Short mmCIF file of C-alpha atoms in Angstrom, two decimals:
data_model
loop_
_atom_site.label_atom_id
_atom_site.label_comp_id
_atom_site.label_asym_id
_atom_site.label_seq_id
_atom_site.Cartn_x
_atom_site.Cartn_y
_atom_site.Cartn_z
CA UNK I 29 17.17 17.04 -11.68
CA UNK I 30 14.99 17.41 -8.41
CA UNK I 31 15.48 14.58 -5.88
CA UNK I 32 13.90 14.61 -2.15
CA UNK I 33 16.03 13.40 0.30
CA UNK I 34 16.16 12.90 4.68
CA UNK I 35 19.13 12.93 6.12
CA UNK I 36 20.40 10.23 8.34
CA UNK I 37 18.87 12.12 11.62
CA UNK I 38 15.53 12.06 10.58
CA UNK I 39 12.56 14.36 10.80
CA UNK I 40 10.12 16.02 8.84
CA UNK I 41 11.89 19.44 9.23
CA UNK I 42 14.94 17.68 7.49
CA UNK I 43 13.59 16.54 4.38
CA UNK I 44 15.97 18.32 1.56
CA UNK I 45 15.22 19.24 -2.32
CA UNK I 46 18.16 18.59 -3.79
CA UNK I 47 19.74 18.92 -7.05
CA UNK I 48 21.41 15.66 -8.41
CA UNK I 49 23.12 14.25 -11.63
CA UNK I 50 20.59 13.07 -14.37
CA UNK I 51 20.85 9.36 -13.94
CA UNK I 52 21.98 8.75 -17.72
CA UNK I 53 20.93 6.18 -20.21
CA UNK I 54 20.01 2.32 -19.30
CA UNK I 55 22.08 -0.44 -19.53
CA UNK I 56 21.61 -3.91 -20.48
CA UNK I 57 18.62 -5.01 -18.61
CA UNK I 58 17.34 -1.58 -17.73
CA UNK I 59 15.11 1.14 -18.41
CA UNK I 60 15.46 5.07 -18.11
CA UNK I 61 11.84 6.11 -16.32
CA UNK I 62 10.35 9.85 -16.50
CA UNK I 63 8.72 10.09 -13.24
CA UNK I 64 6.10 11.79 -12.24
CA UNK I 65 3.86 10.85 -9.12
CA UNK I 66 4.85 9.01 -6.09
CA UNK I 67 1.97 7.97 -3.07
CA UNK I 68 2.46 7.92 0.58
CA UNK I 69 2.40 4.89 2.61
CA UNK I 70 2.87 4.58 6.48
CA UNK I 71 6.34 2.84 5.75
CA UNK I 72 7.24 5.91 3.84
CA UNK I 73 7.04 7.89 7.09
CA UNK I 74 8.68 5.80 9.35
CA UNK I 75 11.61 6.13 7.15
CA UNK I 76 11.33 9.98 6.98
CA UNK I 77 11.36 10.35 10.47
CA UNK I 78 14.14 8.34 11.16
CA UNK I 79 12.15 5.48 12.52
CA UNK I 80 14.06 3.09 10.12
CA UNK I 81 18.00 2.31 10.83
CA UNK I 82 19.75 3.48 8.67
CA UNK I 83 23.39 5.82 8.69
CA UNK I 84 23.62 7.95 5.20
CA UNK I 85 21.22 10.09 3.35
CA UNK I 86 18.15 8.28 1.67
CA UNK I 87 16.22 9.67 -1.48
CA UNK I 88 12.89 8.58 -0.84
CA UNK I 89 9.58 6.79 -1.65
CA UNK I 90 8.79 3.01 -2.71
CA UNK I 91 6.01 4.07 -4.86
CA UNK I 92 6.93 5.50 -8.55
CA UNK I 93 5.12 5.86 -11.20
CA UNK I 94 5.75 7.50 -14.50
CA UNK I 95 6.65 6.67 -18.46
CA UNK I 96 9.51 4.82 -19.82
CA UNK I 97 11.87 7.16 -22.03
CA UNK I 98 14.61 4.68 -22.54
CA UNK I 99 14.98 0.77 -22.85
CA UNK I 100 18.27 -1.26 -22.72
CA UNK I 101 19.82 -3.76 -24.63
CA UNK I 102 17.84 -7.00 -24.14
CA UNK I 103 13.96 -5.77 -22.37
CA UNK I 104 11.62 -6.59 -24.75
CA UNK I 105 8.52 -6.41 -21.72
CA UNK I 106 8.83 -2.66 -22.27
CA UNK I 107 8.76 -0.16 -24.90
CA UNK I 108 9.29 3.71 -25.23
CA UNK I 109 5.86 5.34 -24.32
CA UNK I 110 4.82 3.15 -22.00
CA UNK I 111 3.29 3.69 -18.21
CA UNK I 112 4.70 2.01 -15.71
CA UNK I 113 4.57 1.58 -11.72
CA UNK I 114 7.57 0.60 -9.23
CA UNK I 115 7.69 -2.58 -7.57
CA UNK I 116 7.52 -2.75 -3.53
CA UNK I 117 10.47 -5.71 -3.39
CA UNK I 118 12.42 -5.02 -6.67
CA UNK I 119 13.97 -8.56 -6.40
CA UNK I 120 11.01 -10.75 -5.16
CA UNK I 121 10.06 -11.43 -8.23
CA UNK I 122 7.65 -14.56 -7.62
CA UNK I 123 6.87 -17.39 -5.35
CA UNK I 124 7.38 -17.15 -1.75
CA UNK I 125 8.55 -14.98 0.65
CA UNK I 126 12.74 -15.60 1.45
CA UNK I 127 15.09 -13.93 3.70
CA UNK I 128 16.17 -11.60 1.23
CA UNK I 129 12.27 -10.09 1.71
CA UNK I 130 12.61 -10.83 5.73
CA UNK I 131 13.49 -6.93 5.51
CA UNK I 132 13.67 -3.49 3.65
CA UNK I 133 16.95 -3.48 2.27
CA UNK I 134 16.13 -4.04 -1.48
CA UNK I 135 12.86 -1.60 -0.47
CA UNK I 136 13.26 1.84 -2.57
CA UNK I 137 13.13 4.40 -0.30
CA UNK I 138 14.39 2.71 2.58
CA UNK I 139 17.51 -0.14 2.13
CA UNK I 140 17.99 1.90 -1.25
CA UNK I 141 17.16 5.14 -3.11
CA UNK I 142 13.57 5.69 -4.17
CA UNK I 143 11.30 7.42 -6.21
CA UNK I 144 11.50 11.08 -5.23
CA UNK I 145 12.80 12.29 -8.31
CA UNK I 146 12.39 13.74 -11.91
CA UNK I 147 14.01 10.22 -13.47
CA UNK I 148 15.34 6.89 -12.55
CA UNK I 149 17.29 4.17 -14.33
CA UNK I 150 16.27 0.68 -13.18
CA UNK I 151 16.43 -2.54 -13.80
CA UNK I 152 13.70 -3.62 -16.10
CA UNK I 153 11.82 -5.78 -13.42
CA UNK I 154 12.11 -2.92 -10.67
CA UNK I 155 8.76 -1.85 -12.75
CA UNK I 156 5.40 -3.80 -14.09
CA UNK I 157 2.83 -1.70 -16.64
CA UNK I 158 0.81 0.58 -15.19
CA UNK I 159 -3.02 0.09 -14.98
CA UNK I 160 -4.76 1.19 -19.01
CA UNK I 161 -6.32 4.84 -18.55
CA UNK I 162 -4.73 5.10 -15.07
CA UNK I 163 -2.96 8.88 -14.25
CA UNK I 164 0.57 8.36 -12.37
CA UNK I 165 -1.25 9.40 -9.52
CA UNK I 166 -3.40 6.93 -9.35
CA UNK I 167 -0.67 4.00 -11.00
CA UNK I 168 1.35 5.33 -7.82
CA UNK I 169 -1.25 3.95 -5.24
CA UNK I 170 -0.40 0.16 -6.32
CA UNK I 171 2.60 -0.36 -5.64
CA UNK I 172 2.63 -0.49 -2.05
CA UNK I 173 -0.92 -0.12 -0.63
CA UNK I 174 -3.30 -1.73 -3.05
CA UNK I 175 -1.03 -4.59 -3.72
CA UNK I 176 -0.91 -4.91 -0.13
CA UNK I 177 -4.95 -4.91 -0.26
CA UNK I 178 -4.62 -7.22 -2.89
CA UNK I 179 -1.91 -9.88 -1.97
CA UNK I 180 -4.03 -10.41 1.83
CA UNK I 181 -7.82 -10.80 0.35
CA UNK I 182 -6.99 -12.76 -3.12
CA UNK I 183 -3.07 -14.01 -2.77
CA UNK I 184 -3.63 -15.16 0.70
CA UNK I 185 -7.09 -14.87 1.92
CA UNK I 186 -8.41 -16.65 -1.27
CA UNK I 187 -11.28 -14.26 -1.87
CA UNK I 188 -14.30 -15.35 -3.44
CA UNK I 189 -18.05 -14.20 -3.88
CA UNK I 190 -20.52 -14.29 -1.02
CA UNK I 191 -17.36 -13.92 1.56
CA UNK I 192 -17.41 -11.43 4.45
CA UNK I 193 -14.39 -8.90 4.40
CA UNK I 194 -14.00 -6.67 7.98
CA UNK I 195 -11.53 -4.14 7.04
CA UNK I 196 -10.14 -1.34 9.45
CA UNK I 197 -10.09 2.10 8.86
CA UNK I 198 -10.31 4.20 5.28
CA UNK I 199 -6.56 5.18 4.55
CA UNK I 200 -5.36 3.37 1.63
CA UNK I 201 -5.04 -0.21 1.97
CA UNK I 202 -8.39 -0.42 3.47
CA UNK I 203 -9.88 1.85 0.87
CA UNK I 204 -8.29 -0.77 -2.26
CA UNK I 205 -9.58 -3.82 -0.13
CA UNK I 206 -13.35 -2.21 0.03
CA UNK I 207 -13.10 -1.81 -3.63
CA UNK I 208 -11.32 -5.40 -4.40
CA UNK I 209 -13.55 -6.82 -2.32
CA UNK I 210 -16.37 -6.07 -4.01
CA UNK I 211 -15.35 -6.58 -7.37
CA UNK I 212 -15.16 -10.02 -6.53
CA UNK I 213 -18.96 -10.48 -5.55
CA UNK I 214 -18.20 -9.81 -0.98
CA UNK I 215 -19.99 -8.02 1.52
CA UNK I 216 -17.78 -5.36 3.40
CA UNK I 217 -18.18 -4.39 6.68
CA UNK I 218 -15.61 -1.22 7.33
CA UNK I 219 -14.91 0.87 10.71
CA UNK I 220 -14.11 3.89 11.37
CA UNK I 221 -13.59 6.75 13.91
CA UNK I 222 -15.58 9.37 11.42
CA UNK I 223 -19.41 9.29 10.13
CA UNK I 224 -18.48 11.35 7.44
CA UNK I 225 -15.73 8.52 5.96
CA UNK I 226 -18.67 5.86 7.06
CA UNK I 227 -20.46 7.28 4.41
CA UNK I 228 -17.66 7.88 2.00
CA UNK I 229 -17.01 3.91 1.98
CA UNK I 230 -20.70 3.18 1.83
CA UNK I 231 -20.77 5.33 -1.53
CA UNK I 232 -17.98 2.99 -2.61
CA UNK I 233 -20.09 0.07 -1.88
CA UNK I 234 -19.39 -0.96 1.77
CA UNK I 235 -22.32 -2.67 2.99
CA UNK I 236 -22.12 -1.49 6.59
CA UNK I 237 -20.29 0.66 8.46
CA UNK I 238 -19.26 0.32 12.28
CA UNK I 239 -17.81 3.93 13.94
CA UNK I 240 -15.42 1.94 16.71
CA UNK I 241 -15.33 5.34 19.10
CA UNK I 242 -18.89 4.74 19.26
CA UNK I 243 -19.01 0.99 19.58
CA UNK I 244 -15.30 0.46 21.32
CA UNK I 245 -16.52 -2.99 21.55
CA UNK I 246 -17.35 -3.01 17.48
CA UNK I 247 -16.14 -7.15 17.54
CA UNK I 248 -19.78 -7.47 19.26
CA UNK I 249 -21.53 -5.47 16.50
CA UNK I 250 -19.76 -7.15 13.63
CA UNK I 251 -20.61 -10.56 15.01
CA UNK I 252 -24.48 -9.15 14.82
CA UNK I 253 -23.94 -8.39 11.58
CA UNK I 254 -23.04 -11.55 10.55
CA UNK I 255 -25.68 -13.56 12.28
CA UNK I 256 -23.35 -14.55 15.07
CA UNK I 257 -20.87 -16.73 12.94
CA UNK I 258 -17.95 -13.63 11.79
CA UNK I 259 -16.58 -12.76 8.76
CA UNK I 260 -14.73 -15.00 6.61
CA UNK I 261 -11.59 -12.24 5.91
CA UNK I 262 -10.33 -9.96 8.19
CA UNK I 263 -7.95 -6.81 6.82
CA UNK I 264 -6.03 -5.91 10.08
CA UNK I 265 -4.59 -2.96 9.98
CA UNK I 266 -3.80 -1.34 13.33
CA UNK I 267 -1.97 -4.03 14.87
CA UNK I 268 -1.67 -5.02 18.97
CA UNK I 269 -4.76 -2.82 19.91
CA UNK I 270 -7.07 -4.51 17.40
CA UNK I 271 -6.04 -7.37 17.31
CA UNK I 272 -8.28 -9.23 19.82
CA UNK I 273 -11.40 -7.83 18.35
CA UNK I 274 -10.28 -8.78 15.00
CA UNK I 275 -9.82 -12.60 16.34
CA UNK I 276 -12.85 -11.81 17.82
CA UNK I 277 -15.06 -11.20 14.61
CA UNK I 278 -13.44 -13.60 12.29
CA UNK I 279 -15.12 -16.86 11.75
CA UNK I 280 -14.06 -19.95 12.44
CA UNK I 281 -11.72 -21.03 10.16
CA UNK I 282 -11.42 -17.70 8.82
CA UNK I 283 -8.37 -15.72 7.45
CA UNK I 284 -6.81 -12.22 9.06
CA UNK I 285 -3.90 -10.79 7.57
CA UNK I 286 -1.66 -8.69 10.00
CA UNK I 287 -0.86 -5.79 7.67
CA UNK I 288 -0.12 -2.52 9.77
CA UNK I 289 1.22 -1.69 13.36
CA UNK I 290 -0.92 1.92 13.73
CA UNK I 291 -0.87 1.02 17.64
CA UNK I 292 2.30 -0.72 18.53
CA UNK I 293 5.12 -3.33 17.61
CA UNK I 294 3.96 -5.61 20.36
CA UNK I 295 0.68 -6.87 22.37
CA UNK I 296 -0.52 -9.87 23.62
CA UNK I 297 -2.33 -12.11 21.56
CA UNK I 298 -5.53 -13.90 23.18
CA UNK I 299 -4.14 -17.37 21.47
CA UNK I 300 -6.79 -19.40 23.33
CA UNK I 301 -9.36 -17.45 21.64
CA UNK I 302 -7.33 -17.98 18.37
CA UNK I 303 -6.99 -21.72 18.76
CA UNK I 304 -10.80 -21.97 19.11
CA UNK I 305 -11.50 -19.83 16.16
CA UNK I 306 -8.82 -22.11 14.45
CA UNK I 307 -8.42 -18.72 12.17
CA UNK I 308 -5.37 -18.41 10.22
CA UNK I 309 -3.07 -15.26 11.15
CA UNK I 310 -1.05 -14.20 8.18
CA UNK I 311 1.64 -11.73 8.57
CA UNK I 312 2.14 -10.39 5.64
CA UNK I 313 4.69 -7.31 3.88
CA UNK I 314 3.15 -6.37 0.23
CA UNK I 315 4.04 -9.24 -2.06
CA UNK I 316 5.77 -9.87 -5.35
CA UNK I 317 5.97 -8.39 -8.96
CA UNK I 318 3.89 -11.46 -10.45
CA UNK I 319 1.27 -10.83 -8.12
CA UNK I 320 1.48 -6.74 -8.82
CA UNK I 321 1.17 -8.08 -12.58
CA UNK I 322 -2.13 -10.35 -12.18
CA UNK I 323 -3.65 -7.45 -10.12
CA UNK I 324 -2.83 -5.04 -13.03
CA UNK I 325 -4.41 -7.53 -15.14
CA UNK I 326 -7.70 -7.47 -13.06
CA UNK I 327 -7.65 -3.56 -13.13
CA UNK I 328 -7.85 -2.98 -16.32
CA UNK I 329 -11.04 -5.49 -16.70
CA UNK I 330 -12.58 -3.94 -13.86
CA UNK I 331 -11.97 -0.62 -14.68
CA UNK I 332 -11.83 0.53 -11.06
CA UNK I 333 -9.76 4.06 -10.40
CA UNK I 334 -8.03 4.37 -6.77
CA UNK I 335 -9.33 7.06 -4.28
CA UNK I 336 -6.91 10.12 -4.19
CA UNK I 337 -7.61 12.32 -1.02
CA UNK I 338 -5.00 15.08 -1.86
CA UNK I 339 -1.90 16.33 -4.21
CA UNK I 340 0.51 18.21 -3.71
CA UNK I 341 3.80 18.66 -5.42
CA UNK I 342 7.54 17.07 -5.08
CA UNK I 343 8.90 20.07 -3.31
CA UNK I 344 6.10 19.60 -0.92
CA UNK I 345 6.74 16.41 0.23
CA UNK I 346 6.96 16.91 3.76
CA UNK I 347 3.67 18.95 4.23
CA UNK I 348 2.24 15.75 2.41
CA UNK I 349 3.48 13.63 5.15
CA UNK I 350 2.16 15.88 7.94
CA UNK I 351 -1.39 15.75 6.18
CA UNK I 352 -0.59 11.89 6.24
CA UNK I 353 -0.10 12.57 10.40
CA UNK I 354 -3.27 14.26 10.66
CA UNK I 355 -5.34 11.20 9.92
CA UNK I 356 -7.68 13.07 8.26
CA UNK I 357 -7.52 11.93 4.42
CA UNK I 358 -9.68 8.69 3.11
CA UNK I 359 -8.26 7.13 0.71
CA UNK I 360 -4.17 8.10 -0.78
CA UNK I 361 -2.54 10.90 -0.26
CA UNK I 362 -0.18 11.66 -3.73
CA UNK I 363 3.06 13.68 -4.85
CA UNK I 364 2.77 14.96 -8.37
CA UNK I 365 5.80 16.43 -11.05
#
C-alpha cells in the first residue's frame, strides 16, 4: 500500500511515496481502517519540514478519516461499514490535560506514524464516528482543527447565545469557530488581511468583518463594535504579534484561548493590561476523544458541513502543503485516496 513519508532531515522536497506492508488484521482491541482523506493543519507542516525533533523517518498526518473494514476481538463501539475520524491525542481519552499530553509523542504524524496511507490498524479508541452524511474529506477537518475550534469556544470558553466571539484569520480553525459560534446563537466579529475572504465569512454568517492591514490597530475597531466593552471570547490564533490586541478587545472578564503561534514562539505579554481586563488566557492543544465525541454529536443535529478550499491527492501531498504556505486558501485544505 501507498504511505507518505519525510525523512528525518526535513523539507518539502523530501517528502517520499512509499510502498509499505499492508498493516494486517486487528487485534484484540483494534480496528483495521480503509483510509481515504487526511486534512492539513499548521502542526502537520512543522513536522514536514523538520521543524519538530525527531531522528527516523515519520509517515505522516494526525488527521484520518475513512471506513472501518475490520473489528477485533472485544470493540463493540464499532462495526464493519462504519465512518470514522482519527483522534488528535490517541490516549487522552477524557478529563484533563496530563503530562503524557504536555507533548506530541502519542500525536500521529509526529511522536508516531500517521495517517498518510491506504490503511491503518489502530486501537479502537485511536478513532470516534465520523459526522452522519459527512465525506472523509470533510470527517478529516475534525480531528485537529475544528475540535480545536470547538474545545476553546464551548470546552473552555463556555459559549453561549448573545456572546461576542473575535476570531483571527479564515484558515481552518477560525473558519469551524465562525460556524460553531453561530450555531450556538453569537455574534462573530472575524479579521482578515483579504476583502474577498471578509466576504466569504460574512456569507457564512460573520456579523462583521475587520481587514487588520487596513486597520493595523483593528483592537480599536473591535472595541467600537462592541460599544466600548469587548468581546466576551477571543479565538487567538497568531500568537506573540496579536496577542496585545487580542487582550486588548476582550472584555473584562472575558476568555482568549492561545491556539496558534503564526508569528513567533515568544513575545511579551502586556500583563498589566491583562490583570485589568482580569481575562482568562487559556493555552490550549486540541482536546480529548470525549470532547471530539460530544462535538460529533452536535454535528449531526446541526447539520453543518466544513469549508474545503482545495483537494488534491495522496501522492500530492507536498504541493498541498505549499498551497498551505501560500496563505491563500479559506477554510481546509484536504488529501483525498
Amino acid at each position: 500500500m501507498k504511505a507518505v513519508y519525510v525523512n528525518g532531515q526535513g523539507g518539502l522536497d523530501n517528502l517520499e511515496v512509499r510502498d509499505i506492508a499492508d498493516p494486517g488484521q486487528p487485534g484484540p482491541g483494534q480496528i483495521r481502517v480503509a483510509l481515504h482523506a487526511t486534512s492539513l493543519n499548521y502542526h502537520d507542516l512543522l513536522v514536514a519540514k523538520g521543524g519538530t525533533p525527531k531522528q527516523e523517518p515519520r509517515l505522516l498526518m494526525a488527521d484520518g478519516a475513512g471506513v472501518v473494514e475490520a473489528v477485533g476481538e472485544g470493540v463493540e463501539e464499532f462495526k464493519v461499514g462504519d465512518s470514522v475520524v482519527s483522534t488528535f491525542f490517541p490516549h487522552w481519552l477524557d478529563g484533563l490535560p496530563s503530562s503524557s499530553v504536555g507533548n506530541f509523542a502519542g500525536t500521529p504524524g509526529d511522536g508516531i506514524d500517521g495517517y498518510a496511507t491506504e490503511f491503518a490498524v489502530r486501537a479502537a479508541t485511536d478513532f470516534t464516528l465520523a459526522p452522519e452524511g459527512w465525506t472523509h474529506a470533510e470527517a478529516a477537518t475534525i480531528t485537529t482543527a475544528g475540535l480545536t475550534a470547538w474545545r476553546a469556544l464551548v470546552g473552555d470558553g463556555l459559549l453561549k447565545a448573545g456572546d461576542t466571539v473575535l476570531t483571527l484569520g479564515t484558515g481552518g480553525v477560525s473558519i469551524a469557530a465562525l460556524q460553531i459560534a453561530k450555531l450556538f446563537g453569537a455574534t462573530v466579529i472575524i479579521t482578515s488581511s483579504s476583502d474577498e475572504k471578509l466576504a466569504k465569512a460574512k456569507a457564512l454568517g460573520a456579523d462583521h468583518g475587520i481587514n487588520y492591514k487596513q486597520n493595523p490597530n483593528w483592537a480599536d475597531q473591535v472595541l467600537e463594535l462592541t460599544g466600548g466593552k469587548g468581546v466576551d471570547h477571543v479565538v487567538e490564533l497568531s500568537g506573540p504579534g496579536t496577542l496585545a490586541q487580542s487582550i486588548k478587545a476582550v472584555r473584562v472578564g472575558g476568555h482568549i484561548s492561545l491556539i496558534g503561534v503564526l508569528t513567533g514562539r515568544g513575545g511579551e505579554v502586556p500583563t498589566s493590561l491583562l490583570m485589568a481586563k482580569q481575562a482568562r488566557l487559556q493555552g490550549l492543544i486540541v482536546g480529548t476523544r470525549r470532547q471530539q465525541q460530544e462535538y460529533v454529536a452536535a454535528l449531526n443535529q446541526a447539520k453543518l458541513r466544513p469549508v474545503v478550499d482545495k483537494s488534491f491527492t495522496l501522492e500530492k501531498l507536498a504541493d498541498a502543503f505549499r498551497y498551505q504556505e501560500s496563505a491563500g486558501h479559506f477554510g481546509k485544505i484536504v488529501v483525498e485516496w
